[in-house]
Backbone as JSON, one array per atom type, in Angstrom:
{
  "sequence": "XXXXXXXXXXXXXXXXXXXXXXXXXXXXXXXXXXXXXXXXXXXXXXXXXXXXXXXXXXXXXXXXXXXXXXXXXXXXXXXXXXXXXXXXXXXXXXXXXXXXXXXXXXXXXXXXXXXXXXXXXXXXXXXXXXXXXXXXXXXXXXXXXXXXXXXXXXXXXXXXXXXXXXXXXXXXXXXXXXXXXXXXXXXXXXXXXXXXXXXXXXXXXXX",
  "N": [[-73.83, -28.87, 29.68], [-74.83, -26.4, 32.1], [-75.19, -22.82, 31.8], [-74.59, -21.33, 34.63], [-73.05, -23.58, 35.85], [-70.62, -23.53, 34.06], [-70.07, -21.05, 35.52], [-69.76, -21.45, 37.91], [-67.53, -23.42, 37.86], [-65.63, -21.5, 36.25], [-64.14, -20.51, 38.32], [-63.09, -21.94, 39.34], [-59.88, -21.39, 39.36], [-55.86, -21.7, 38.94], [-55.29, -20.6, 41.31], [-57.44, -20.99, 42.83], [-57.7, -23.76, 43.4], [-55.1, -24.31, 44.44], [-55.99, -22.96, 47.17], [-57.37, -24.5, 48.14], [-55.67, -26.99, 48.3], [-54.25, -26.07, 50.12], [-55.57, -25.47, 52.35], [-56.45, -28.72, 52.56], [-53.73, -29.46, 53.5], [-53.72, -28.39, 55.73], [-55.6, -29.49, 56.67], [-54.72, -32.12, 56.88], [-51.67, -31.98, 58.47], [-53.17, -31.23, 60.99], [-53.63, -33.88, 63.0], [-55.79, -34.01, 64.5], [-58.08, -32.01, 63.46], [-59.11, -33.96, 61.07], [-61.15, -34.85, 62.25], [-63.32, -33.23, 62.31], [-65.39, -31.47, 61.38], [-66.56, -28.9, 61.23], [-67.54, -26.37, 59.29], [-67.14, -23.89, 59.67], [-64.25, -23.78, 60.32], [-63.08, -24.4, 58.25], [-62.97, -23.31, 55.54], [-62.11, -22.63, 52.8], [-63.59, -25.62, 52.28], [-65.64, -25.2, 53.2], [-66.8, -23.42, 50.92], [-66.33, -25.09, 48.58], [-68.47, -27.2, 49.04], [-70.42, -24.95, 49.0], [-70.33, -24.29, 46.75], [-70.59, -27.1, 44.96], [-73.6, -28.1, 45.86], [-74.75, -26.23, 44.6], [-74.44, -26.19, 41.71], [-75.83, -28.87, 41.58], [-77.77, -27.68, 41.5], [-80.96, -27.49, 42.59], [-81.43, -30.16, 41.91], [-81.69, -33.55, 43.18], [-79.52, -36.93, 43.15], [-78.68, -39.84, 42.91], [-75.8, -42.24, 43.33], [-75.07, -43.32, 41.68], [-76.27, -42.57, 39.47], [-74.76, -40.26, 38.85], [-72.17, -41.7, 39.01], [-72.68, -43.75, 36.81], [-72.18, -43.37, 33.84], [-74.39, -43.51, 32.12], [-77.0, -41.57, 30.9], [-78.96, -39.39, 32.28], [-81.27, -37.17, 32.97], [-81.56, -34.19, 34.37], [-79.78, -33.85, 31.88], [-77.67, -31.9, 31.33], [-77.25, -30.63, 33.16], [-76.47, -32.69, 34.68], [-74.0, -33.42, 33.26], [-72.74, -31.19, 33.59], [-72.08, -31.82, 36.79], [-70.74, -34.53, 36.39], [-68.15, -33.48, 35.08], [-67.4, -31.68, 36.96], [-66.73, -33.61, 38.97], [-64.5, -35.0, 37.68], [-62.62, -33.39, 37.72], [-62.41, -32.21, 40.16], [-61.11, -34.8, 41.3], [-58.86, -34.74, 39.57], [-57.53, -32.46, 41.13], [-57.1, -34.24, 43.47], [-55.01, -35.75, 42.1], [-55.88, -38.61, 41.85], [-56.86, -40.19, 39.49], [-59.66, -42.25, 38.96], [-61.5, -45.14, 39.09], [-62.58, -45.97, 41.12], [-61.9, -43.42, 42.93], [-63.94, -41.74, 41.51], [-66.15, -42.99, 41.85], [-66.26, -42.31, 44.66], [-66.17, -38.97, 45.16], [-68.51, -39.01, 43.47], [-70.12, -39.88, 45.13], [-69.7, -37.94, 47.21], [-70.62, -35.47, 46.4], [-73.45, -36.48, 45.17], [-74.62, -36.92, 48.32], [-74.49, -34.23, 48.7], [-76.45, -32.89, 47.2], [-78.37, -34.18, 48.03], [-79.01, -33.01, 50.32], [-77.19, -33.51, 52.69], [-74.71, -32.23, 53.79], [-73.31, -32.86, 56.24], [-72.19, -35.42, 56.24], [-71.45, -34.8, 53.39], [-68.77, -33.4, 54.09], [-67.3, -35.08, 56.15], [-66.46, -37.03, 54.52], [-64.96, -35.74, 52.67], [-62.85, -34.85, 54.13], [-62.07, -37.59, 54.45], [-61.2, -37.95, 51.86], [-59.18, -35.84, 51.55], [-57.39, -37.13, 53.81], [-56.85, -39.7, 52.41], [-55.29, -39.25, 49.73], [-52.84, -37.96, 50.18], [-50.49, -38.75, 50.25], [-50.48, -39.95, 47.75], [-50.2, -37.6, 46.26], [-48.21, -36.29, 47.1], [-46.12, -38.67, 46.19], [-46.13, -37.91, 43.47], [-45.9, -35.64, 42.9], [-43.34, -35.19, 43.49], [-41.19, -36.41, 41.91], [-41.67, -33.99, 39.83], [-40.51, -31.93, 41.38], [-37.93, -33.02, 41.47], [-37.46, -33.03, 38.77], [-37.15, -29.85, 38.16], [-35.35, -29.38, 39.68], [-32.88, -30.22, 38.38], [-33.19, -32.77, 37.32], [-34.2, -36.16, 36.03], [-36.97, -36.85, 35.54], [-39.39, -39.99, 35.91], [-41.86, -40.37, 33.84], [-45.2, -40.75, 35.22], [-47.09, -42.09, 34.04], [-45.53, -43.82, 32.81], [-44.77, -47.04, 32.89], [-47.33, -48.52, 33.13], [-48.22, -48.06, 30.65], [-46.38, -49.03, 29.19], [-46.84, -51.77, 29.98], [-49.75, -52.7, 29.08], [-48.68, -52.31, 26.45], [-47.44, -54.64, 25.96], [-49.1, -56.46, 26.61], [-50.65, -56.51, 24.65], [-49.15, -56.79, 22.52], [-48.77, -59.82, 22.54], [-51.35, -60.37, 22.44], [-51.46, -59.34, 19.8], [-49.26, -60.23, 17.92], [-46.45, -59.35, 15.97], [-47.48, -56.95, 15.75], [-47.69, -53.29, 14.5], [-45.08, -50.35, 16.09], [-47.01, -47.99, 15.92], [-49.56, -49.05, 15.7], [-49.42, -50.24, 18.25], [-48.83, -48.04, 19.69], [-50.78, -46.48, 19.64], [-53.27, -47.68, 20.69], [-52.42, -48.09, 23.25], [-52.72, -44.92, 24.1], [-55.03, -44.6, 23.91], [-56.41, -46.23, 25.73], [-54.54, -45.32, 27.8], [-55.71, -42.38, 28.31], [-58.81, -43.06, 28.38], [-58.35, -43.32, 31.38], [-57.29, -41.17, 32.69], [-56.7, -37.83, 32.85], [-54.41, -36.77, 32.28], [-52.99, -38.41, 30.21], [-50.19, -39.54, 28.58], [-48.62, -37.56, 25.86], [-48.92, -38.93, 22.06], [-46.3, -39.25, 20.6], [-44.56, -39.33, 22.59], [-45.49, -41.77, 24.25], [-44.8, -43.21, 21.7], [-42.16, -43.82, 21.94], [-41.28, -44.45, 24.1], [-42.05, -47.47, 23.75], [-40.78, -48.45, 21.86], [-38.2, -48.95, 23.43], [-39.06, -51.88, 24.02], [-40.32, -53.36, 22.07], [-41.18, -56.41, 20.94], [-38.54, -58.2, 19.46]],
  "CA": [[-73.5, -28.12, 30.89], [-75.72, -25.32, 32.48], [-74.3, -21.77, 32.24], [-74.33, -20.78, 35.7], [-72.61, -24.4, 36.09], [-69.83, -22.9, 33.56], [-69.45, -19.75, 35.9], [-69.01, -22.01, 39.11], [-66.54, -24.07, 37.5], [-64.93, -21.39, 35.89], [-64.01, -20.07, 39.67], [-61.81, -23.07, 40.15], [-58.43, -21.42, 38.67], [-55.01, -22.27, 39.54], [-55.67, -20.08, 42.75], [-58.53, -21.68, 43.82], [-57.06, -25.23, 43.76], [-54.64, -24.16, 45.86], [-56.39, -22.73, 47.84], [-57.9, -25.92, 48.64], [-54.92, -27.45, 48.56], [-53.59, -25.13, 51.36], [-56.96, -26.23, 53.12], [-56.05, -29.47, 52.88], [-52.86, -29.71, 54.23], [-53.88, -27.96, 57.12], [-56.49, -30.44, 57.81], [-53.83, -33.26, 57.46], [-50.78, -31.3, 59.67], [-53.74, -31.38, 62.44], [-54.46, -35.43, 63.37], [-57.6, -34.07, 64.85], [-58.84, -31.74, 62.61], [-59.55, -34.48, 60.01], [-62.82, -35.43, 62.36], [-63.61, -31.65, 63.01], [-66.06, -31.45, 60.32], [-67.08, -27.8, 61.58], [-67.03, -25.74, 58.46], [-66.59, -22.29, 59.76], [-63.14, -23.97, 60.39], [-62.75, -24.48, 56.85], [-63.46, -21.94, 55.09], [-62.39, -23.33, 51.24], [-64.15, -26.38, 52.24], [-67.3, -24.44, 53.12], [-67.31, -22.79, 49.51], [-66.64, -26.42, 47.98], [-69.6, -27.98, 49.3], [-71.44, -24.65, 48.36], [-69.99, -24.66, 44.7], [-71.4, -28.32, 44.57], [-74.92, -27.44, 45.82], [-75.42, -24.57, 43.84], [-73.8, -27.08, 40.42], [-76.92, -29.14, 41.37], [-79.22, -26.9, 40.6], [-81.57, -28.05, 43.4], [-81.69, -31.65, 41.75], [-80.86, -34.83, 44.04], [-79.0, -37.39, 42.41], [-77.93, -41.14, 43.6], [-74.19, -42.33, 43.61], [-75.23, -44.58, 40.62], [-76.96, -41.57, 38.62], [-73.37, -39.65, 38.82], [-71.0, -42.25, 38.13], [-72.81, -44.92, 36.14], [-72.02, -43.06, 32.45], [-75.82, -43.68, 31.26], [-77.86, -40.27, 30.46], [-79.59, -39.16, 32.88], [-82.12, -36.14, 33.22], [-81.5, -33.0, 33.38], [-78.47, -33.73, 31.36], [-76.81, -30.48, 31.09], [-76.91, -30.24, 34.9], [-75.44, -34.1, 35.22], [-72.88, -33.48, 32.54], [-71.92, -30.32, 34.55], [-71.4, -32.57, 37.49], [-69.61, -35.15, 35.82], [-66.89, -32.87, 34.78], [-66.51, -31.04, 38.0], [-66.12, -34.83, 39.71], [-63.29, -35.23, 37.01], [-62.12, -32.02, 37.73], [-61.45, -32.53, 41.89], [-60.21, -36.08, 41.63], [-57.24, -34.83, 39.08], [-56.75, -32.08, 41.8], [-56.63, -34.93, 44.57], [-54.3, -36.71, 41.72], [-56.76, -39.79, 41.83], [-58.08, -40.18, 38.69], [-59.44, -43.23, 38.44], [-63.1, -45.28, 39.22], [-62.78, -45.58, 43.25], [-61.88, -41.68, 43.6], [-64.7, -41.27, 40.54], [-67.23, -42.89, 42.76], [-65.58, -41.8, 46.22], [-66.11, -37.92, 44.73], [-69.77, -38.46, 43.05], [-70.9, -40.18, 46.64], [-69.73, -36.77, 47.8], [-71.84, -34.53, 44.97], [-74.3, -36.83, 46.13], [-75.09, -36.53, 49.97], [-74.37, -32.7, 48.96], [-77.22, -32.88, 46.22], [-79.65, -34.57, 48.86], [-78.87, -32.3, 51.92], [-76.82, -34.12, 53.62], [-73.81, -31.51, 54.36], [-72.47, -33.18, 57.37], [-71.92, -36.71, 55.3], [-69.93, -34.82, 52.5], [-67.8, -32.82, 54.79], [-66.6, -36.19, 56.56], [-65.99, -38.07, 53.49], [-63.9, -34.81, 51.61], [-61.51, -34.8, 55.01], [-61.08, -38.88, 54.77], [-60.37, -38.09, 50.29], [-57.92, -35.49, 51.76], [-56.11, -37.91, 53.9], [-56.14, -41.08, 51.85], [-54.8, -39.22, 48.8], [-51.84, -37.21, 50.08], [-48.98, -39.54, 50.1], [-49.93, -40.01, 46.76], [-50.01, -36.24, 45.72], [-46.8, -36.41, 47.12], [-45.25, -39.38, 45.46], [-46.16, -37.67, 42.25], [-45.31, -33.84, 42.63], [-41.7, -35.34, 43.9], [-40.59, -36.31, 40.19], [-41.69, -32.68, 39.37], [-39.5, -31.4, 42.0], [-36.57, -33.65, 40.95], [-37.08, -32.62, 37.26], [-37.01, -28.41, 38.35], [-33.58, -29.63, 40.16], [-31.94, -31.13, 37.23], [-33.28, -34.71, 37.3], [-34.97, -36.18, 34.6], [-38.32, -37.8, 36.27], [-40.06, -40.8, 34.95], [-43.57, -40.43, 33.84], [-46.29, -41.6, 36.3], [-47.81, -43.53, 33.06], [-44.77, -45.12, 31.58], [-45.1, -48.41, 33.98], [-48.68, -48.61, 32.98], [-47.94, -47.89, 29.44], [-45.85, -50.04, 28.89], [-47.41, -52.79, 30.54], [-50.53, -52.77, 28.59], [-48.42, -52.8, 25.31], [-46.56, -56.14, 26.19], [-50.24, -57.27, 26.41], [-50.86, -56.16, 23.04], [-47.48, -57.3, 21.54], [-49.19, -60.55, 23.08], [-52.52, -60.44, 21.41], [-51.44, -59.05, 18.72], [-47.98, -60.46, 17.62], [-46.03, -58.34, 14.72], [-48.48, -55.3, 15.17], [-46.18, -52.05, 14.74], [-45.21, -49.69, 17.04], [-47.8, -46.96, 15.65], [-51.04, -49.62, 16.49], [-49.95, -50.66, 19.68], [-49.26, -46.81, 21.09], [-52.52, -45.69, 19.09], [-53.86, -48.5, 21.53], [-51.92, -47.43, 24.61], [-52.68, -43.73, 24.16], [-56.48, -44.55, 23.81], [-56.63, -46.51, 27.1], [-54.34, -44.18, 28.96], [-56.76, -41.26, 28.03], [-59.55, -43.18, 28.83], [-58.4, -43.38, 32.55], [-56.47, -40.38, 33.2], [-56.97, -36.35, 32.41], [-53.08, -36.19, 31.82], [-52.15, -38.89, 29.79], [-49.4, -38.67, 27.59], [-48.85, -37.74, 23.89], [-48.47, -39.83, 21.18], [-44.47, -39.36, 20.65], [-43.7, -39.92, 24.32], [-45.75, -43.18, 24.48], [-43.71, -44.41, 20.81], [-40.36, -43.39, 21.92], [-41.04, -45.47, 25.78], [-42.65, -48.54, 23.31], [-39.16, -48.04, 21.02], [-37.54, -49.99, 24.1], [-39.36, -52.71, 24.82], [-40.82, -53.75, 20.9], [-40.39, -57.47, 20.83], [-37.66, -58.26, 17.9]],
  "C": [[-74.27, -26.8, 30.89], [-74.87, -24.4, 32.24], [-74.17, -21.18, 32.92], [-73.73, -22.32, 36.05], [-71.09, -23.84, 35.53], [-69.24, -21.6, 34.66], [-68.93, -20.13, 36.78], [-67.58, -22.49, 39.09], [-65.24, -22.92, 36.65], [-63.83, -20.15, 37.02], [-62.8, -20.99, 40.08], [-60.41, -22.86, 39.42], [-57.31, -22.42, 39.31], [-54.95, -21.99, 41.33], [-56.15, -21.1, 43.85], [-58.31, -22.93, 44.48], [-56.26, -25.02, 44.55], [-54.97, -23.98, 46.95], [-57.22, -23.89, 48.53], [-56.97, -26.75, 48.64], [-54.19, -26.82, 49.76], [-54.72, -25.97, 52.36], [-56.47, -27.78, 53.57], [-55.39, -30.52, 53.83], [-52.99, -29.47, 55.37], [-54.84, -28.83, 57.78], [-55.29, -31.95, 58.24], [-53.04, -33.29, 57.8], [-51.45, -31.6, 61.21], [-54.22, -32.55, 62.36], [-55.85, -35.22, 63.74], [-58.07, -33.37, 64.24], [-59.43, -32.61, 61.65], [-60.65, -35.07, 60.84], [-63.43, -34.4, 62.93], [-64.28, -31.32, 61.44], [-67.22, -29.95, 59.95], [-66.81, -26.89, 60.31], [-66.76, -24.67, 58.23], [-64.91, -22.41, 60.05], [-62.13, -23.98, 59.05], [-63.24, -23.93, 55.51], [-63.72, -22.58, 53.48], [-63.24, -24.27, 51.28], [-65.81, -26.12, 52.05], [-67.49, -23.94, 51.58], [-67.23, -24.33, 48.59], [-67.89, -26.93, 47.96], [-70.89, -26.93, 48.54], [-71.8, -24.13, 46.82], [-70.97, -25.69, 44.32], [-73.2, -28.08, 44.51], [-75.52, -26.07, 44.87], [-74.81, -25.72, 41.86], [-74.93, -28.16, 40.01], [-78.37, -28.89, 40.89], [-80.5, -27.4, 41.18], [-82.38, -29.05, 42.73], [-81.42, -32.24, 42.52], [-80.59, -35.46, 43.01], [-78.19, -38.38, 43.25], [-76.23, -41.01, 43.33], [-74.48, -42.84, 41.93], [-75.38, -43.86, 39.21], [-75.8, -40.76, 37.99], [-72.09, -40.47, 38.61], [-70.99, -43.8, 37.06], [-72.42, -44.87, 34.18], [-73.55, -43.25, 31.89], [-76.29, -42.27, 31.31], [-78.44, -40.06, 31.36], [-79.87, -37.95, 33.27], [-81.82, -35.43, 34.7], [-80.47, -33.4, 32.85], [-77.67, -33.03, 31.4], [-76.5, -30.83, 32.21], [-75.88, -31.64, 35.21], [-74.1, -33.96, 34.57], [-71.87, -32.59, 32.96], [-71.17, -30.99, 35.63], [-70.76, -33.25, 37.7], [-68.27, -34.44, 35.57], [-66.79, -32.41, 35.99], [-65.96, -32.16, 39.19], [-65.19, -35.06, 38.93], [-62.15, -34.06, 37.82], [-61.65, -32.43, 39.38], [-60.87, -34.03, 41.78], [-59.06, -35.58, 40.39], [-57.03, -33.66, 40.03], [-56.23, -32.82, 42.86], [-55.68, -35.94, 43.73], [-54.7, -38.3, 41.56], [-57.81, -40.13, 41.03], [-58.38, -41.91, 38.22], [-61.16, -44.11, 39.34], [-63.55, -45.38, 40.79], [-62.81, -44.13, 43.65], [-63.24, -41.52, 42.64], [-66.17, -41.39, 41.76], [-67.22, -42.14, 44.32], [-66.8, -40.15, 46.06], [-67.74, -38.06, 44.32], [-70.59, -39.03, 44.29], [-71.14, -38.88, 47.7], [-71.0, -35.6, 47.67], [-73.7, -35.67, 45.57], [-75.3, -36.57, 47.24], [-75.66, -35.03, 49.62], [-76.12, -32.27, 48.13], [-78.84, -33.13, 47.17], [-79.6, -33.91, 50.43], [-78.16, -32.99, 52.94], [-75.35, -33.48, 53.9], [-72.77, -32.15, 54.79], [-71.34, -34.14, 56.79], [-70.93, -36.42, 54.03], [-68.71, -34.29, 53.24], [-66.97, -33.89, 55.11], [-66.14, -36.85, 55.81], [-64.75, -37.12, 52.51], [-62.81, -34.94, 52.9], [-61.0, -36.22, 54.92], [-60.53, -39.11, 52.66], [-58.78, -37.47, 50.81], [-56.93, -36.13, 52.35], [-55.73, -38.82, 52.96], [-54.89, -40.28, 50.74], [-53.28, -38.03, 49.2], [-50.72, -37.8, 50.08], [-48.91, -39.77, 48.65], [-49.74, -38.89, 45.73], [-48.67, -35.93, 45.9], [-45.95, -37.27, 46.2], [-45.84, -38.94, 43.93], [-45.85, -36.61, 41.76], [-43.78, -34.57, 42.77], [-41.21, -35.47, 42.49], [-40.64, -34.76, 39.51], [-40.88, -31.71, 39.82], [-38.16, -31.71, 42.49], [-36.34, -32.86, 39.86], [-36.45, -30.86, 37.56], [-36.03, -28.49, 38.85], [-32.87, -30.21, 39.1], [-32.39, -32.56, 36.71], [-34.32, -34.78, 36.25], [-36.27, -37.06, 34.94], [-38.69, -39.02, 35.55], [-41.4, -40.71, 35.02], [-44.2, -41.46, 34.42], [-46.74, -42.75, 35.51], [-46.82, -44.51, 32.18], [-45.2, -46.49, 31.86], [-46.43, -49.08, 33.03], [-48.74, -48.99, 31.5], [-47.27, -49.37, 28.71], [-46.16, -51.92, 28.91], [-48.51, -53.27, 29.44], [-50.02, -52.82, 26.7], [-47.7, -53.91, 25.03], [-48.24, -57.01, 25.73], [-50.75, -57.15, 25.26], [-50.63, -56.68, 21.76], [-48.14, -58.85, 21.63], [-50.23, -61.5, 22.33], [-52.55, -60.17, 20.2], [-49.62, -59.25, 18.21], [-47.38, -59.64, 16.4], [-46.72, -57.13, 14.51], [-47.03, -54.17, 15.33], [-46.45, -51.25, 15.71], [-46.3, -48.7, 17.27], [-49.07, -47.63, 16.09], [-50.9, -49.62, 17.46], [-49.9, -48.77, 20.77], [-50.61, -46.01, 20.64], [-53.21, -46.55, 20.59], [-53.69, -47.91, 23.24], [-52.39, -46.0, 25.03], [-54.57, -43.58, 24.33], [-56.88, -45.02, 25.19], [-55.87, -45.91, 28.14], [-55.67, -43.01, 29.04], [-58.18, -41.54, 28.41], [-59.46, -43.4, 30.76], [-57.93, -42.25, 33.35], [-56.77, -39.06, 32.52], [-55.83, -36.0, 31.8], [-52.82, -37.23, 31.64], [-51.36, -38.44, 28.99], [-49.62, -38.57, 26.26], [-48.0, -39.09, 23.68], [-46.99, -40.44, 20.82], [-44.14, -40.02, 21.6], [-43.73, -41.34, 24.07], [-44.58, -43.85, 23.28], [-42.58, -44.34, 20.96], [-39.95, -44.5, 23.35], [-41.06, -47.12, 24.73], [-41.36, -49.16, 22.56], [-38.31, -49.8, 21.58], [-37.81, -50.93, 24.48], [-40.29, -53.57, 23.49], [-40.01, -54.85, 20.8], [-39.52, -57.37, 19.34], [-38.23, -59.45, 17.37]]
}
């Protein structure tokens, strides 16, 4: 990673995300703002796009180049961009290889001048993904009321150690959440720890 890539990125506090999360919402409150792609309207949006462009480092760069994982020249500068496409799909809560590409199609366009093309595609990330920014803050704002939430990755978790238990009959609890904890982590920015996962695995370890 470049170090004027480091300074961009290190701009995106808790603030800032909000602040684009405020943005957001306001585009998806107004039905027609989300094809109002005018960016003196959107002010955070406008500094997004010119975060990205300025993260490029006046390189272009395909869809393929940004989310294929292979090396690719300048490195620093790609590896910068890689992380800051991690980095907005866990603020849109969508971490995962459709938002990965969705997000470096964005970095993209933005990379090859094409402005207009990311603008339209960041207002249709902001709609798709807000029902599920919602159905995932709500457990957080159960738990701060008393309630005891269930983790987004138990389901998942769990799932993938049945298949395990499966393939691997009599393995102990400590392989299969080493296992679980390795393929959560490879899909997600916030998977869980180690404990959590063996304490969910606890209940569901064939006898």
């Amino acid at each position: 990673m470049e170090l004027y890539q480091e300074e961009i990125l290190s701009k995106y506090s808790k603030n800032r995300l909000r602040l684009l999360q405020d943005e957001k919402n306001k585009l998806i409150n107004n039905y027609y703002s989300l094809y109002d792609v005018d960016s003196e309207k959107n002010p955070a949006l406008k500094v997004l796009i010119a975060d990205i462009r300025a993260m490029c480092g006046g390189h272009s760069f395909s869809i393929e180049e940004l989310c294929s994982g292979d090396e690719v020249e300048p490195k620093r500068v790609v590896d910068g961009l890689r992380y800051f496409i991690e980095l907005i799909c866990y603020k849109h809560r969508a971490e995962n290889s459709h938002c990965r590409r969705f997000v470096s199609a964005i970095v993209s366009h933005v990379s090859n001048g094409d402005d207009y093309t990311a603008y339209s595609m960041y207002t249709v990330l902001a709609s798709a993904t807000t029902g599920l920014r919602h159905s995932i803050n709500a457990p957080s704002i159960l738990g701060a009321n008393g309630g005891r939430p269930k983790n987004r990755h138990r389901d998942e978790a769990e799932h993938y150690a049945k298949l395990k238990w499966e393939q691997i009959p009599g393995a102990s609890i400590s392989v299969v959440s080493t296992a679980v904890k390795f393929h959560l982590e490879n899909q997600y920015t916030d998977a869980p720890k180690l404990p959590t996962i063996k304490n969910w695995l606890k209940k569901i370890k064939p006898s």
